[in-house]
Short mmCIF file of C-alpha atoms in Angstrom, two decimals:
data_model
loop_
_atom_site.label_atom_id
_atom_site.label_comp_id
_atom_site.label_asym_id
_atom_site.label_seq_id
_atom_site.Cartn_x
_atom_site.Cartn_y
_atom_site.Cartn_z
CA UNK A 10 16.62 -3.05 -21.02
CA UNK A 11 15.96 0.43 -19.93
CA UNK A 12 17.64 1.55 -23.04
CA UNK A 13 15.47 0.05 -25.00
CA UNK A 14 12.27 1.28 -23.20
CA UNK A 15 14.36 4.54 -23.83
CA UNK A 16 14.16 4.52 -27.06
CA UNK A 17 10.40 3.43 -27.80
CA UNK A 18 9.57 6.22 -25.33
CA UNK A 19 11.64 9.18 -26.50
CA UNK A 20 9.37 9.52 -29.87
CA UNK A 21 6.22 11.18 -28.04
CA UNK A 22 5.04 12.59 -31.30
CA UNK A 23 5.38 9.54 -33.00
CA UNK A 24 3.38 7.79 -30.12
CA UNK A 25 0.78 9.69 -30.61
CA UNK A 26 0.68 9.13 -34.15
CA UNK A 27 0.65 5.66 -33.60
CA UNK A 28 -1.74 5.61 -30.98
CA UNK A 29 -4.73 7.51 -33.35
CA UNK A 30 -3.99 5.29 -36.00
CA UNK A 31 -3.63 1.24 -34.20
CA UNK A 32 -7.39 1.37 -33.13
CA UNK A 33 -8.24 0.83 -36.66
CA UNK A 34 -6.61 -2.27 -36.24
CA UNK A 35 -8.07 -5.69 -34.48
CA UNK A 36 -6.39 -7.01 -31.60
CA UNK A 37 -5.60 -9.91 -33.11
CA UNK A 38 -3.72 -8.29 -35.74
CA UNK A 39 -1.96 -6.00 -33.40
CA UNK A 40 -1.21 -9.33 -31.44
CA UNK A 41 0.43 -11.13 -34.95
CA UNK A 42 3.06 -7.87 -34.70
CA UNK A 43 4.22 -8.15 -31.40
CA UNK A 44 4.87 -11.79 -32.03
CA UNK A 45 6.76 -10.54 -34.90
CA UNK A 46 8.45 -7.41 -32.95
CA UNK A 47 9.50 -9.80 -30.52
CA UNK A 48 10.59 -12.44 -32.60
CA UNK A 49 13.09 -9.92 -34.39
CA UNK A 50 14.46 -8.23 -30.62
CA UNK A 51 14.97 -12.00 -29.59
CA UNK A 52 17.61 -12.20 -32.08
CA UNK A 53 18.77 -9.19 -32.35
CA UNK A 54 19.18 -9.66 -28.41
CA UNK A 55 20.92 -12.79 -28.03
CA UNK A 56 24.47 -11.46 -27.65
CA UNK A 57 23.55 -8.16 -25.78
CA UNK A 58 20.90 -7.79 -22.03
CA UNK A 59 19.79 -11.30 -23.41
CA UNK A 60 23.18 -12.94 -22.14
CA UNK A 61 22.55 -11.81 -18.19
CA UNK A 62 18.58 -13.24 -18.43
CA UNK A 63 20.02 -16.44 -19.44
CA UNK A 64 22.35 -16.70 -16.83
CA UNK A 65 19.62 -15.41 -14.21
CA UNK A 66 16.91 -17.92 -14.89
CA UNK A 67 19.69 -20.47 -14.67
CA UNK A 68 21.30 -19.60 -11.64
CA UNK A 69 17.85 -18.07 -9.75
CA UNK A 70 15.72 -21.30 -10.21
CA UNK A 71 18.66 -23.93 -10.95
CA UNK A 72 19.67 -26.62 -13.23
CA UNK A 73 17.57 -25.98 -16.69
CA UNK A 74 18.31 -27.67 -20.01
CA UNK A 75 19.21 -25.28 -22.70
CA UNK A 76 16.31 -25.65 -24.67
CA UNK A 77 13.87 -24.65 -21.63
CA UNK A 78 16.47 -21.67 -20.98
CA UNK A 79 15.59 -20.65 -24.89
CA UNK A 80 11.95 -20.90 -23.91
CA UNK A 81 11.58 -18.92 -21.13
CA UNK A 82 13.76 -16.17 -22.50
CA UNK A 83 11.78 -16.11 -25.55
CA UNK A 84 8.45 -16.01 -23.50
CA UNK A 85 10.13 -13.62 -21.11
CA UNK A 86 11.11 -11.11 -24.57
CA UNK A 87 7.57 -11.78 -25.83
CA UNK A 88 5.86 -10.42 -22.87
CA UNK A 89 7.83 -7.13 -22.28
CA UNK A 90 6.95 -6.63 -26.19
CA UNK A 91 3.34 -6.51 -25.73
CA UNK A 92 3.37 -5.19 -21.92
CA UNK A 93 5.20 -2.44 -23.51
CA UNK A 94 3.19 -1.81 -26.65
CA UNK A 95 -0.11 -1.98 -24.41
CA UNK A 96 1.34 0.97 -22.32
CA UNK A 97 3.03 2.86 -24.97
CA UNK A 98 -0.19 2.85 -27.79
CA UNK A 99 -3.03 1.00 -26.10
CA UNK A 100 -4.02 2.23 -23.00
CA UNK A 101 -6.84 4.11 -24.23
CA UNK A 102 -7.98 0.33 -25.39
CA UNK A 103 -7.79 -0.87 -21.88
CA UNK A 104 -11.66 -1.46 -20.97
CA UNK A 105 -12.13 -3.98 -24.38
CA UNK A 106 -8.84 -6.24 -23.00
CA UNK A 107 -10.00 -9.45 -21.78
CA UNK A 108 -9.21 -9.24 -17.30
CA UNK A 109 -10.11 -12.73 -15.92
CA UNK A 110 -10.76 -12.24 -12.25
CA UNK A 111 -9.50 -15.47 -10.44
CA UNK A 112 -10.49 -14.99 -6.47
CA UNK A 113 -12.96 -12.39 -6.37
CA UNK A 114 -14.07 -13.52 -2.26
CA UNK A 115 -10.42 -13.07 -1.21
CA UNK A 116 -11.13 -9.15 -1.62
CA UNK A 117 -14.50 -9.11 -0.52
CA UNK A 118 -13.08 -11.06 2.91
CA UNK A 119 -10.20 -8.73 2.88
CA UNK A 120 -12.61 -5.82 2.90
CA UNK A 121 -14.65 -7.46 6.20
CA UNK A 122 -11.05 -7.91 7.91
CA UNK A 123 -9.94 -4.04 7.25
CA UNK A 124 -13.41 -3.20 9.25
CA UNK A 125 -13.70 0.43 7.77
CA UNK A 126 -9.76 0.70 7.10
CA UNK A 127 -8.18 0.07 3.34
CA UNK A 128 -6.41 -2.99 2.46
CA UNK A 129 -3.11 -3.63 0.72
CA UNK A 130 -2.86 -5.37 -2.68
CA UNK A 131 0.45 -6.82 -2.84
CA UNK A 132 2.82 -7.90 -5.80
CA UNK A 133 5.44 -8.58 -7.71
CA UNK A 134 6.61 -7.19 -11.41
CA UNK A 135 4.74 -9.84 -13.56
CA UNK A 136 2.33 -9.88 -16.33
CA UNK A 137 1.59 -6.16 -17.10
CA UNK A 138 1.35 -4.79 -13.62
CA UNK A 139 0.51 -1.39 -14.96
CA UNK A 140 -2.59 -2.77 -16.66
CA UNK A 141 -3.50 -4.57 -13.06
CA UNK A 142 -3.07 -1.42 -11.64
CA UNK A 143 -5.61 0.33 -13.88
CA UNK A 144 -7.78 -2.78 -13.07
CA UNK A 145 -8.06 -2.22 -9.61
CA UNK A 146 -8.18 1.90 -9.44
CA UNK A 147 -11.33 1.35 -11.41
CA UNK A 148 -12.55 -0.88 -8.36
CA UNK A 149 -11.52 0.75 -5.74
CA UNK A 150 -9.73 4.09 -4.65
CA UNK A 151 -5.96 3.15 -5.18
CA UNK A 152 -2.81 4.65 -4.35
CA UNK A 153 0.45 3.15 -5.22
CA UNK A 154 4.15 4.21 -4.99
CA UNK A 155 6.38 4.24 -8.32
CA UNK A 156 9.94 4.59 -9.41
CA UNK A 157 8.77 7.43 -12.02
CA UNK A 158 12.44 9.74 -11.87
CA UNK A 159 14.13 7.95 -14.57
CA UNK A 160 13.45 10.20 -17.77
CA UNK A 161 13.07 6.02 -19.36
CA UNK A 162 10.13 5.22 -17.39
CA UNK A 163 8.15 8.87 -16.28
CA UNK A 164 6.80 8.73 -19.80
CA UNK A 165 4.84 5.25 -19.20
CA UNK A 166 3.53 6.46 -15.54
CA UNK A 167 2.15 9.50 -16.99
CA UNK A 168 0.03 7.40 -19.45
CA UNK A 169 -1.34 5.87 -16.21
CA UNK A 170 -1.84 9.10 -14.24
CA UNK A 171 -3.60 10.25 -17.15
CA UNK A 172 -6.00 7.15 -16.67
CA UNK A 173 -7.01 8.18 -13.46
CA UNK A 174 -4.37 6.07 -11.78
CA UNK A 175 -3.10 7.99 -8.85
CA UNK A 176 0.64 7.20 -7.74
CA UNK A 177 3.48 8.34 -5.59
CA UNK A 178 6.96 8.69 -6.37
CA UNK A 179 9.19 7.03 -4.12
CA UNK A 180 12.35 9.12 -5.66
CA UNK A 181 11.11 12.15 -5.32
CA UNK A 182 9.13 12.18 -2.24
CA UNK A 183 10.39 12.03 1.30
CA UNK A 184 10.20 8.64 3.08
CA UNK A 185 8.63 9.59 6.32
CA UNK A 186 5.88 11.84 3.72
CA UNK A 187 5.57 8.90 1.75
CA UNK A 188 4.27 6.71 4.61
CA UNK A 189 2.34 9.29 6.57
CA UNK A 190 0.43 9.63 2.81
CA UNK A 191 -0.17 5.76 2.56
CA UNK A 192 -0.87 5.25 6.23
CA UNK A 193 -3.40 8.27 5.66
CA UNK A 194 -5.32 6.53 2.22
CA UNK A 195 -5.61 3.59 3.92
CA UNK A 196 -7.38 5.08 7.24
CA UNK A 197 -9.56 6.67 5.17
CA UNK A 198 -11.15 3.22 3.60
CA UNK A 199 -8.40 3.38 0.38
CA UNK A 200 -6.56 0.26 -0.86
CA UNK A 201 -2.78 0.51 -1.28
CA UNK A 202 -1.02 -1.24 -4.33
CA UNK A 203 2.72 -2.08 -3.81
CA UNK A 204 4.93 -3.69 -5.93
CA UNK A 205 7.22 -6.14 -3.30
CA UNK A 206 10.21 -6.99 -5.48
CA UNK A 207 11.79 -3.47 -6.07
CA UNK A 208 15.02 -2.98 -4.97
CA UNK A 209 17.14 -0.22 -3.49
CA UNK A 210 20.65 -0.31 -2.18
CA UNK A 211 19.41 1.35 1.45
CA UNK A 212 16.51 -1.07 1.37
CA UNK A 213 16.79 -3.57 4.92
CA UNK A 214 18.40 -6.53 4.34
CA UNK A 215 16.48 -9.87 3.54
CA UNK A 216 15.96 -13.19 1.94
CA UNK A 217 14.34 -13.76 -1.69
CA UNK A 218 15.27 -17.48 -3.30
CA UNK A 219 17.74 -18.03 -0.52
CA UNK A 220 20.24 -14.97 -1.11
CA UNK A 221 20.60 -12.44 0.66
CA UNK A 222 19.16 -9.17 -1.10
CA UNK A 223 17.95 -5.80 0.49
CA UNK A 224 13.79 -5.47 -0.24
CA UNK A 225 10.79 -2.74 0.98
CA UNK A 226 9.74 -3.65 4.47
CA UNK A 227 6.65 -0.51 3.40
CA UNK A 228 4.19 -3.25 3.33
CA UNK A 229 5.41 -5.08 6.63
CA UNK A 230 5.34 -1.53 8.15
CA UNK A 231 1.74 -0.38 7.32
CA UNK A 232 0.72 -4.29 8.04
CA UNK A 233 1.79 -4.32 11.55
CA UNK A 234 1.22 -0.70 12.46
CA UNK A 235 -2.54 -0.68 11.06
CA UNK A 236 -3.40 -3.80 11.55
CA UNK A 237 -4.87 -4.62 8.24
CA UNK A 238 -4.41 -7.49 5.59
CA UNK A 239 -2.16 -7.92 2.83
CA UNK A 240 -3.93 -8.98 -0.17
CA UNK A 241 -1.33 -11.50 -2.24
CA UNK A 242 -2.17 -10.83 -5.81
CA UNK A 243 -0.51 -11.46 -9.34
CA UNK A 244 -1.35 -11.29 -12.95
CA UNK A 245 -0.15 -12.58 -15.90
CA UNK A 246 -0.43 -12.56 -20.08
CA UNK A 247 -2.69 -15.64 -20.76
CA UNK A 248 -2.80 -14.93 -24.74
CA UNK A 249 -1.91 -11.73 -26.55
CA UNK A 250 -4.31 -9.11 -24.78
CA UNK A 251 -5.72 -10.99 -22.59
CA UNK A 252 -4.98 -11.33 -18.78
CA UNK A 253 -5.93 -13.53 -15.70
CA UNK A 254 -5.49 -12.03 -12.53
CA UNK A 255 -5.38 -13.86 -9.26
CA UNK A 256 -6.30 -12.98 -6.08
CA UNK A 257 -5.30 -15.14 -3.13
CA UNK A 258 -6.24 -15.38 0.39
CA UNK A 259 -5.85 -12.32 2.79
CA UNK A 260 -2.68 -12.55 5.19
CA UNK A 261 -2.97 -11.24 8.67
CA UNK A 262 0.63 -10.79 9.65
CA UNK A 263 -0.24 -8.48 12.17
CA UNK A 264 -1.67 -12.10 14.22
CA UNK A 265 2.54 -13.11 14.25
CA UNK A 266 3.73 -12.71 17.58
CA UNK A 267 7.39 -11.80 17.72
CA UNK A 268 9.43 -10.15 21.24
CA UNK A 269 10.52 -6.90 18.70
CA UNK A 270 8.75 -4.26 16.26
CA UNK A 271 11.57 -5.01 14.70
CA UNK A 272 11.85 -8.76 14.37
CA UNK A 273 8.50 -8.77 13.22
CA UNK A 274 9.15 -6.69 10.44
CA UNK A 275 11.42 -8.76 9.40
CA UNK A 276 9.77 -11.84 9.59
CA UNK A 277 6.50 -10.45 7.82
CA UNK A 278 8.89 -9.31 5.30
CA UNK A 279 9.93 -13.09 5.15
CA UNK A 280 7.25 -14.13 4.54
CA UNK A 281 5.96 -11.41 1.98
CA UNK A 282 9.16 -12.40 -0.26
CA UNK A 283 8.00 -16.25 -0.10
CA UNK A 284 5.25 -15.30 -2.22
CA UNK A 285 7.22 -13.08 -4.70
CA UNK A 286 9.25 -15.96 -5.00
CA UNK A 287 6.45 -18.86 -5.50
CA UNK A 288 4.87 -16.24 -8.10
CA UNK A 289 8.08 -15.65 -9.88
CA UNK A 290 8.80 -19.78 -10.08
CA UNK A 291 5.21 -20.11 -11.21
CA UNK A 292 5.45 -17.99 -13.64
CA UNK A 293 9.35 -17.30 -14.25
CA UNK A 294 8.84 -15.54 -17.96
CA UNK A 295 6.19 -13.32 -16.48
CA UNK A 296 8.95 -11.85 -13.63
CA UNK A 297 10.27 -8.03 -15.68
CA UNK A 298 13.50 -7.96 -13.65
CA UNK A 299 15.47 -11.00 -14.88
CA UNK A 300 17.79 -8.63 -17.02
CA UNK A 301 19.40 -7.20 -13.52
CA UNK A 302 18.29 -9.52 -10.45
CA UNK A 303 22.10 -10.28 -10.65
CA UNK A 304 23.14 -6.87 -9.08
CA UNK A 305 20.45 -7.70 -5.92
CA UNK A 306 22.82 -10.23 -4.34
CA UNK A 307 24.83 -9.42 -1.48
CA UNK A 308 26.48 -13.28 -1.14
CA UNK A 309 29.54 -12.38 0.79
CA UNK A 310 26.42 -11.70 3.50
CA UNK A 311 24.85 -14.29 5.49
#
């Protein structure tokens, strides 16, 4: 996969060709050729990162006939095409895209809960979280952490931090200063937008879909510590450009009582990856990471 996004985003000159000329285009023209684009990757896929998103939707959420596996793995191809085409030549298009707001009063309650503190949005890799992200930053004052060191993706989060959309790097800046910054934003009245389902090999051990896997206890941290709410949100593709975004009911894990700091860490983050994975079975061709959720497991642990 991240050869691929390699390749589309290597050509900056030829972006920005692109990008002056596509506005003269409709969207539903420009939504004909990704069908199209993705359409021709499906096949030219099947043999190559295709094989391993087969196998994960298979083995992740169990027993499927083959013809739903084909489904969801051409759904799955058909909305990286246009999540990536909307990063890499639309974002300038972003305020005439169609954003269905589905739980407006869970923010507004979220908001009386923080009582002058920020809030975090929380969620997984679905839909086109970069376009969320945009959403929400032109709402509120946002801060979110990325993965933008691989030379593959620093070329899509500069598109965003061009936007406005204000970010930290979680490979280039320190842990402790990366905390201290979000604890910070959100004292001040800022809302904090994390992404739950990265992984990282020193990540704390956990639980997603059964297995044991390693995922960011941030959220848990800042949770607890600050006693704010967690905002459960996803969004996802409804039809070419257009997006619904949902907004679910605040969780106040900082109300769990537990004996440890510790322990409850690790049961907020418990309960945190329960959502990730009722979004992700919701809505399995949405989830970006089923080309490599097979390296997360650690099986032999228990």
């Amino acid at each position: 996969m991240y050869e691929w996004i390699a390749k589309l985003t290597s050509g900056e000159g030829d972006q920005r060709l692109l990008a002056r000329m596509l506005p003269i285009f409709p969207l539903w023209m420009l939504s004909f050729l990704c069908w199209g684009i993705a359409s021709i990757w499906y096949v030219a896929s099947r043999n190559g990162f295709l094989k391993n998103v087969k196998h994960n939707l298979a083995d992740v959420l169990g027993p499927m006939s083959e013809r739903k596996v084909r489904s969801l793995t051409r759904n799955y191809v058909r909305n990286v095409v246009f999540s990536l085409f909307e990063i890499c030549f639309q974002s300038d298009r972003l305020p005439s895209y169609e954003f269905k707001l589905q739980g407006e009063e869970h923010l507004q309650a979220a908001q009386q809960l923080a009582q002058g503190k920020g809030f975090i949005i929380y969620t997984p890799h679905v839909g086109n979280f970069f376009n969320y992200y945009w959403y929400f930053s032109r709402r509120y004052d946002c801060l979110t952490v990325a993965s933008a060191g691989s030379p593959e993706l620093k070329p899509l989060y500069d598109k965003f931090a061009a936007l406005g959309c204000k970010g930290l790097d979680y490979d280039s800046v320190p842990a402790l200063e990366l905390y201290r910054s979000l604890r910070r934003h959100i004292q001040s009245g800022g809302v904090v937008f994390l992404l739950g389902d990265f992984w990282r090999p020193s990540f704390p051990l956990s639980k997603l879909f059964g297995r044991v896997t390693r995922t960011p206890e941030g959220t848990a941290m800042l949770a607890l510590e600050l006693q704010i709410p967690i905002v459960p949100f996803y969004g996802i593709r409804v039809h070419g450009f257009k997006h619904r975004l949902v907004v679910g009911e605040p969780l106040i894990l900082y109300a769990q009582e537990s004996l440890a700091v510790r322990t409850a860490r690790m049961e907020a983050n418990l309960i945190l990856n329960s959502f990730v994975e009722r979004v992700i079975r919701e809505q399995p061709a949405s989830w970006f990471y089923w080309f490599n959720v097979h390296e997360r497991w650690e099986d032999g642990l228990q």
